[in-house]
The first five atom37 places (N, CA, C, CB, O) and aatype in JSON, in Angstrom:
{
  "aatype": [20, 20, 20, 20, 20, 20, 20, 20, 20, 20, 20, 20, 20, 20, 20, 20, 20, 20, 20, 20, 20, 20, 20, 20, 20, 20, 20, 20, 20, 20, 20, 20, 20, 20, 20, 20, 20, 20, 20, 20, 20, 20, 20, 20, 20, 20, 20, 20, 20, 20, 20, 20, 20, 20, 20, 20, 20, 20, 20, 20, 20, 20, 20, 20, 20, 20, 20, 20, 20, 20, 20, 20],
  "atom_mask": [
    [1, 1, 1, 1, 1],
    [1, 1, 1, 1, 1],
    [1, 1, 1, 1, 1],
    [1, 1, 1, 1, 1],
    [1, 1, 1, 1, 1],
    [1, 1, 1, 1, 1],
    [1, 1, 1, 1, 1],
    [1, 1, 1, 1, 1],
    [1, 1, 1, 1, 1],
    [1, 1, 1, 1, 1],
    [1, 1, 1, 1, 1],
    [1, 1, 1, 1, 1],
    [1, 1, 1, 1, 1],
    [1, 1, 1, 1, 1],
    [1, 1, 1, 1, 1],
    [1, 1, 1, 1, 1],
    [1, 1, 1, 1, 1],
    [1, 1, 1, 1, 1],
    [1, 1, 1, 1, 1],
    [1, 1, 1, 1, 1],
    [1, 1, 1, 1, 1],
    [1, 1, 1, 1, 1],
    [1, 1, 1, 1, 1],
    [1, 1, 1, 1, 1],
    [1, 1, 1, 1, 1],
    [1, 1, 1, 1, 1],
    [1, 1, 1, 1, 1],
    [1, 1, 1, 1, 1],
    [1, 1, 1, 1, 1],
    [1, 1, 1, 1, 1],
    [1, 1, 1, 1, 1],
    [1, 1, 1, 1, 1],
    [1, 1, 1, 1, 1],
    [1, 1, 1, 1, 1],
    [1, 1, 1, 1, 1],
    [1, 1, 1, 1, 1],
    [1, 1, 1, 1, 1],
    [1, 1, 1, 1, 1],
    [1, 1, 1, 1, 1],
    [1, 1, 1, 1, 1],
    [1, 1, 1, 1, 1],
    [1, 1, 1, 1, 1],
    [1, 1, 1, 1, 1],
    [1, 1, 1, 1, 1],
    [1, 1, 1, 1, 1],
    [1, 1, 1, 1, 1],
    [1, 1, 1, 1, 1],
    [1, 1, 1, 1, 1],
    [1, 1, 1, 1, 1],
    [1, 1, 1, 1, 1],
    [1, 1, 1, 1, 1],
    [1, 1, 1, 1, 1],
    [1, 1, 1, 1, 1],
    [1, 1, 1, 1, 1],
    [1, 1, 1, 1, 1],
    [1, 1, 1, 1, 1],
    [1, 1, 1, 1, 1],
    [1, 1, 1, 1, 1],
    [1, 1, 1, 1, 1],
    [1, 1, 1, 1, 1],
    [1, 1, 1, 1, 1],
    [1, 1, 1, 1, 1],
    [1, 1, 1, 1, 1],
    [1, 1, 1, 1, 1],
    [1, 1, 1, 1, 1],
    [1, 1, 1, 1, 1],
    [1, 1, 1, 1, 1],
    [1, 1, 1, 1, 1],
    [1, 1, 1, 1, 1],
    [1, 1, 1, 1, 1],
    [1, 1, 1, 1, 1],
    [1, 1, 1, 1, 1]
  ],
  "atom_positions": [
    [[162.09, 19.55, 189.15], [161.83, 18.4, 189.99], [160.32, 18.2, 190.18], [162.52, 18.57, 191.34], [159.81, 17.09, 190.04]],
    [[159.63, 19.29, 190.51], [158.19, 19.17, 190.75], [157.45, 18.74, 189.5], [157.62, 20.5, 191.26], [156.51, 17.94, 189.57]],
    [[157.86, 19.27, 188.35], [157.19, 18.91, 187.11], [157.35, 17.43, 186.82], [157.74, 19.75, 185.94], [156.4, 16.76, 186.41]],
    [[158.56, 16.91, 187.03], [158.79, 15.48, 186.81], [157.97, 14.63, 187.76], [160.25, 15.16, 186.97], [157.44, 13.6, 187.36]],
    [[157.88, 15.05, 189.0], [157.1, 14.32, 189.99], [155.63, 14.32, 189.64], [157.31, 14.92, 191.38], [154.96, 13.29, 189.72]],
    [[155.13, 15.48, 189.25], [153.71, 15.55, 188.87], [153.44, 14.74, 187.62], [153.29, 17.01, 188.65], [152.39, 14.11, 187.51]],
    [[154.36, 14.75, 186.68], [154.2, 13.94, 185.48], [154.11, 12.46, 185.81], [155.35, 14.19, 184.51], [153.3, 11.74, 185.24]],
    [[154.95, 12.02, 186.75], [154.93, 10.63, 187.18], [153.59, 10.29, 187.84], [156.09, 10.35, 188.16], [153.02, 9.22, 187.59]],
    [[153.09, 11.2, 188.67], [151.8, 10.97, 189.33], [150.67, 10.9, 188.3], [151.51, 12.07, 190.36], [149.78, 10.06, 188.41]],
    [[150.7, 11.79, 187.31], [149.67, 11.76, 186.26], [149.73, 10.44, 185.5], [149.84, 12.94, 185.29], [148.7, 9.88, 185.15]],
    [[150.94, 9.97, 185.24], [151.1, 8.7, 184.53], [150.49, 7.56, 185.33], [152.58, 8.41, 184.25], [149.79, 6.71, 184.77]],
    [[150.74, 7.53, 186.63], [150.18, 6.47, 187.46], [148.65, 6.56, 187.51], [150.76, 6.56, 188.88], [147.98, 5.53, 187.48]],
    [[148.12, 7.77, 187.59], [146.66, 7.93, 187.57], [146.09, 7.45, 186.25], [146.27, 9.4, 187.81], [145.08, 6.74, 186.22]],
    [[146.74, 7.83, 185.15], [146.28, 7.43, 183.82], [146.27, 5.91, 183.7], [147.16, 8.05, 182.73], [145.3, 5.32, 183.23]],
    [[147.36, 5.28, 184.13], [147.44, 3.83, 184.01], [146.38, 3.14, 184.86], [148.83, 3.35, 184.43], [145.77, 2.16, 184.43]],
    [[146.14, 3.65, 186.05], [145.12, 3.07, 186.92], [143.72, 3.2, 186.32], [145.15, 3.72, 188.28], [142.92, 2.27, 186.36]],
    [[143.44, 4.38, 185.77], [142.13, 4.61, 185.17], [141.96, 3.74, 183.93], [141.95, 6.1, 184.82], [140.88, 3.18, 183.71]],
    [[142.99, 3.63, 183.12], [142.91, 2.79, 181.92], [142.67, 1.34, 182.3], [144.21, 2.92, 181.08], [141.9, 0.64, 181.64]],
    [[143.32, 0.87, 183.36], [143.1, -0.51, 183.81], [141.67, -0.71, 184.31], [144.09, -0.86, 184.93], [141.06, -1.75, 184.04]],
    [[141.14, 0.28, 185.02], [139.76, 0.17, 185.5], [138.77, 0.13, 184.34], [139.41, 1.34, 186.45], [137.8, -0.62, 184.36]],
    [[139.02, 0.95, 183.31], [138.15, 0.92, 182.13], [138.21, -0.45, 181.45], [138.55, 2.03, 181.14], [137.19, -0.99, 181.03]],
    [[139.42, -1.0, 181.33], [139.57, -2.31, 180.71], [138.78, -3.37, 181.48], [141.05, -2.71, 180.63], [138.11, -4.22, 180.88]],
    [[138.86, -3.33, 182.8], [138.12, -4.29, 183.63], [136.61, -4.11, 183.44], [138.49, -4.12, 185.11], [135.87, -5.09, 183.38]],
    [[136.17, -2.86, 183.35], [134.75, -2.61, 183.14], [134.3, -3.15, 181.79], [134.45, -1.1, 183.23], [133.21, -3.72, 181.68]],
    [[135.12, -2.98, 180.77], [134.79, -3.48, 179.44], [134.68, -5.0, 179.45], [135.84, -3.02, 178.41], [133.77, -5.56, 178.85]],
    [[135.6, -5.65, 180.13], [135.59, -7.12, 180.19], [134.34, -7.62, 180.91], [136.86, -7.64, 180.91], [133.74, -8.62, 180.5]],
    [[133.95, -6.94, 181.97], [132.81, -7.38, 182.78], [131.45, -6.93, 182.24], [132.96, -6.88, 184.18], [130.43, -7.48, 182.63]],
    [[131.43, -5.96, 181.36], [130.19, -5.37, 180.85], [129.48, -6.38, 179.94], [130.46, -4.05, 180.08], [130.11, -6.98, 179.07]],
    [[128.2, -6.56, 180.15], [127.39, -7.46, 179.32], [126.19, -6.68, 178.79], [126.93, -8.72, 180.13], [125.12, -6.71, 179.4]],
    [[126.36, -5.99, 177.66], [125.24, -5.2, 177.13], [124.12, -6.12, 176.63], [125.72, -4.29, 175.99], [124.37, -7.12, 175.97]],
    [[122.89, -5.74, 176.95], [121.76, -6.56, 176.52], [120.78, -5.78, 175.66], [121.05, -7.14, 177.73], [120.14, -6.36, 174.78]],
    [[120.65, -4.5, 175.91], [119.72, -3.67, 175.14], [120.49, -2.79, 174.17], [118.84, -2.8, 176.09], [121.7, -2.6, 174.33]],
    [[119.82, -2.25, 173.16], [120.52, -1.37, 172.21], [121.23, -0.19, 172.88], [119.52, -0.84, 171.19], [122.35, 0.16, 172.49]],
    [[120.6, 0.42, 173.87], [121.24, 1.55, 174.56], [122.49, 1.08, 175.31], [120.24, 2.22, 175.53], [123.49, 1.8, 175.36]],
    [[122.42, -0.1, 175.9], [123.59, -0.65, 176.59], [124.73, -0.92, 175.61], [123.21, -1.95, 177.33], [125.89, -0.68, 175.92]],
    [[124.38, -1.43, 174.42], [125.41, -1.7, 173.42], [126.05, -0.4, 172.94], [124.82, -2.46, 172.23], [127.25, -0.36, 172.67]],
    [[125.25, 0.66, 172.83], [125.78, 1.96, 172.44], [126.74, 2.49, 173.52], [124.64, 2.97, 172.2], [127.81, 3.01, 173.2]],
    [[126.34, 2.36, 174.76], [127.21, 2.79, 175.86], [128.49, 1.96, 175.89], [126.47, 2.67, 177.22], [129.58, 2.48, 176.16]],
    [[128.36, 0.68, 175.62], [129.53, -0.2, 175.59], [130.5, 0.25, 174.49], [129.09, -1.67, 175.36], [131.71, 0.33, 174.72]],
    [[129.97, 0.53, 173.31], [130.83, 0.98, 172.21], [131.53, 2.28, 172.56], [130.0, 1.15, 170.92], [132.71, 2.45, 172.26]],
    [[130.81, 3.2, 173.18], [131.41, 4.47, 173.6], [132.51, 4.23, 174.63], [130.34, 5.41, 174.18], [133.56, 4.86, 174.57]],
    [[132.27, 3.33, 175.56], [133.25, 3.0, 176.58], [134.52, 2.41, 175.95], [132.65, 2.01, 177.59], [135.63, 2.76, 176.34]],
    [[134.35, 1.52, 174.99], [135.5, 0.92, 174.31], [136.3, 1.99, 173.57], [135.03, -0.18, 173.32], [137.53, 2.01, 173.63]],
    [[135.6, 2.89, 172.86], [136.3, 3.97, 172.15], [137.04, 4.88, 173.11], [135.32, 4.79, 171.31], [138.17, 5.29, 172.84]],
    [[136.42, 5.21, 174.23], [137.07, 6.05, 175.24], [138.32, 5.37, 175.8], [136.09, 6.38, 176.37], [139.34, 6.02, 176.02]],
    [[138.23, 4.08, 176.03], [139.37, 3.35, 176.57], [140.53, 3.34, 175.57], [138.97, 1.9, 176.92], [141.68, 3.53, 175.96]],
    [[140.23, 3.13, 174.29], [141.28, 3.17, 173.27], [141.9, 4.56, 173.2], [140.71, 2.77, 171.9], [143.12, 4.7, 173.12]],
    [[141.06, 5.59, 173.22], [141.58, 6.96, 173.15], [142.47, 7.27, 174.35], [140.41, 7.97, 173.09], [143.53, 7.87, 174.2]],
    [[142.04, 6.85, 175.53], [142.84, 7.09, 176.73], [144.19, 6.39, 176.63], [142.08, 6.59, 177.98], [145.22, 6.98, 176.96]],
    [[144.2, 5.16, 176.17], [145.46, 4.43, 176.02], [146.37, 5.11, 175.0], [145.2, 2.97, 175.61], [147.58, 5.24, 175.23]],
    [[145.81, 5.55, 173.87], [146.63, 6.18, 172.83], [147.21, 7.51, 173.3], [145.8, 6.4, 171.58], [148.39, 7.77, 173.1]],
    [[146.39, 8.34, 173.92], [146.87, 9.63, 174.41], [147.91, 9.43, 175.51], [145.68, 10.48, 174.95], [148.94, 10.1, 175.52]],
    [[147.64, 8.52, 176.41], [148.59, 8.24, 177.49], [149.89, 7.66, 176.97], [147.98, 7.31, 178.49], [150.97, 8.01, 177.45]],
    [[149.81, 6.77, 175.99], [151.02, 6.19, 175.42], [151.86, 7.24, 174.71], [150.66, 5.06, 174.45], [153.09, 7.2, 174.78]],
    [[151.21, 8.17, 174.04], [151.93, 9.26, 173.38], [152.64, 10.13, 174.41], [150.97, 10.12, 172.53], [153.78, 10.54, 174.19]],
    [[151.98, 10.41, 175.53], [152.6, 11.2, 176.59], [153.8, 10.46, 177.19], [151.58, 11.52, 177.7], [154.83, 11.08, 177.47]],
    [[153.67, 9.15, 177.38], [154.8, 8.38, 177.9], [155.97, 8.36, 176.92], [154.36, 6.94, 178.21], [157.13, 8.45, 177.33]],
    [[155.67, 8.26, 175.64], [156.73, 8.27, 174.63], [157.45, 9.62, 174.63], [156.16, 7.98, 173.24], [158.68, 9.66, 174.52]],
    [[156.69, 10.72, 174.75], [157.32, 12.05, 174.81], [158.21, 12.16, 176.04], [156.25, 13.16, 174.82], [159.33, 12.67, 175.96]],
    [[157.72, 11.69, 177.16], [158.51, 11.74, 178.39], [159.78, 10.91, 178.26], [157.68, 11.26, 179.59], [160.84, 11.3, 178.75]],
    [[159.68, 9.76, 177.62], [160.84, 8.9, 177.43], [161.9, 9.57, 176.56], [160.42, 7.57, 176.8], [163.1, 9.35, 176.74]],
    [[161.44, 10.39, 175.61], [162.38, 11.13, 174.75], [162.89, 12.4, 175.43], [161.71, 11.49, 173.43], [163.74, 13.1, 174.87]],
    [[162.37, 12.7, 176.62], [162.8, 13.9, 177.33], [162.07, 15.16, 176.91], [164.25, 14.09, 177.15], [162.5, 16.26, 177.24]],
    [[160.98, 15.0, 176.2], [160.2, 16.16, 175.75], [159.24, 16.6, 176.84], [159.43, 15.83, 174.46], [158.98, 15.86, 177.79]],
    [[158.72, 17.82, 176.69], [157.75, 18.32, 177.66], [156.47, 17.52, 177.59], [157.46, 19.81, 177.41], [156.06, 17.05, 176.52]],
    [[155.84, 17.37, 178.75], [154.58, 16.63, 178.83], [153.45, 17.4, 178.16], [154.23, 16.34, 180.29], [152.61, 16.81, 177.49]],
    [[153.44, 18.71, 178.35], [152.39, 19.56, 177.79], [153.05, 20.6, 176.9], [151.52, 20.23, 178.91], [153.93, 21.32, 177.36]],
    [[152.63, 20.71, 175.63], [153.26, 21.7, 174.77], [153.0, 23.12, 175.28], [152.73, 21.57, 173.33], [151.93, 23.39, 175.84]],
    [[153.97, 24.02, 175.11], [153.78, 25.4, 175.59], [152.65, 26.09, 174.84], [155.07, 26.21, 175.43], [152.37, 25.78, 173.68]],
    [[152.0, 27.01, 175.51], [150.89, 27.76, 174.91], [151.42, 28.77, 173.91], [150.07, 28.47, 176.0], [152.53, 29.29, 174.07]],
    [[150.64, 29.05, 172.88], [151.02, 30.06, 171.88], [150.83, 31.46, 172.41], [150.21, 29.88, 170.6], [151.42, 32.41, 171.89]],
    [[150.02, 31.61, 173.43], [149.67, 32.95, 173.89], [150.5, 33.39, 175.04], [148.23, 33.01, 174.27], [150.33, 34.5, 175.54]]
  ]
}
């Protein structure tokens, strides 16, 4: 029960953070080369966050564990 609840909370945090990144990307207006580099990094981070989070949601939907067990 606790694991499922924590997984749900992590999902909500992930979705909220991903939405905030998307809003930042939409509002960001890079003007200098360093700003454009930061913007590109931000866009890549947002895509990575969405992909990792979507994979976790897909695993949860299939009933799989959220975090793979450790080998050690």
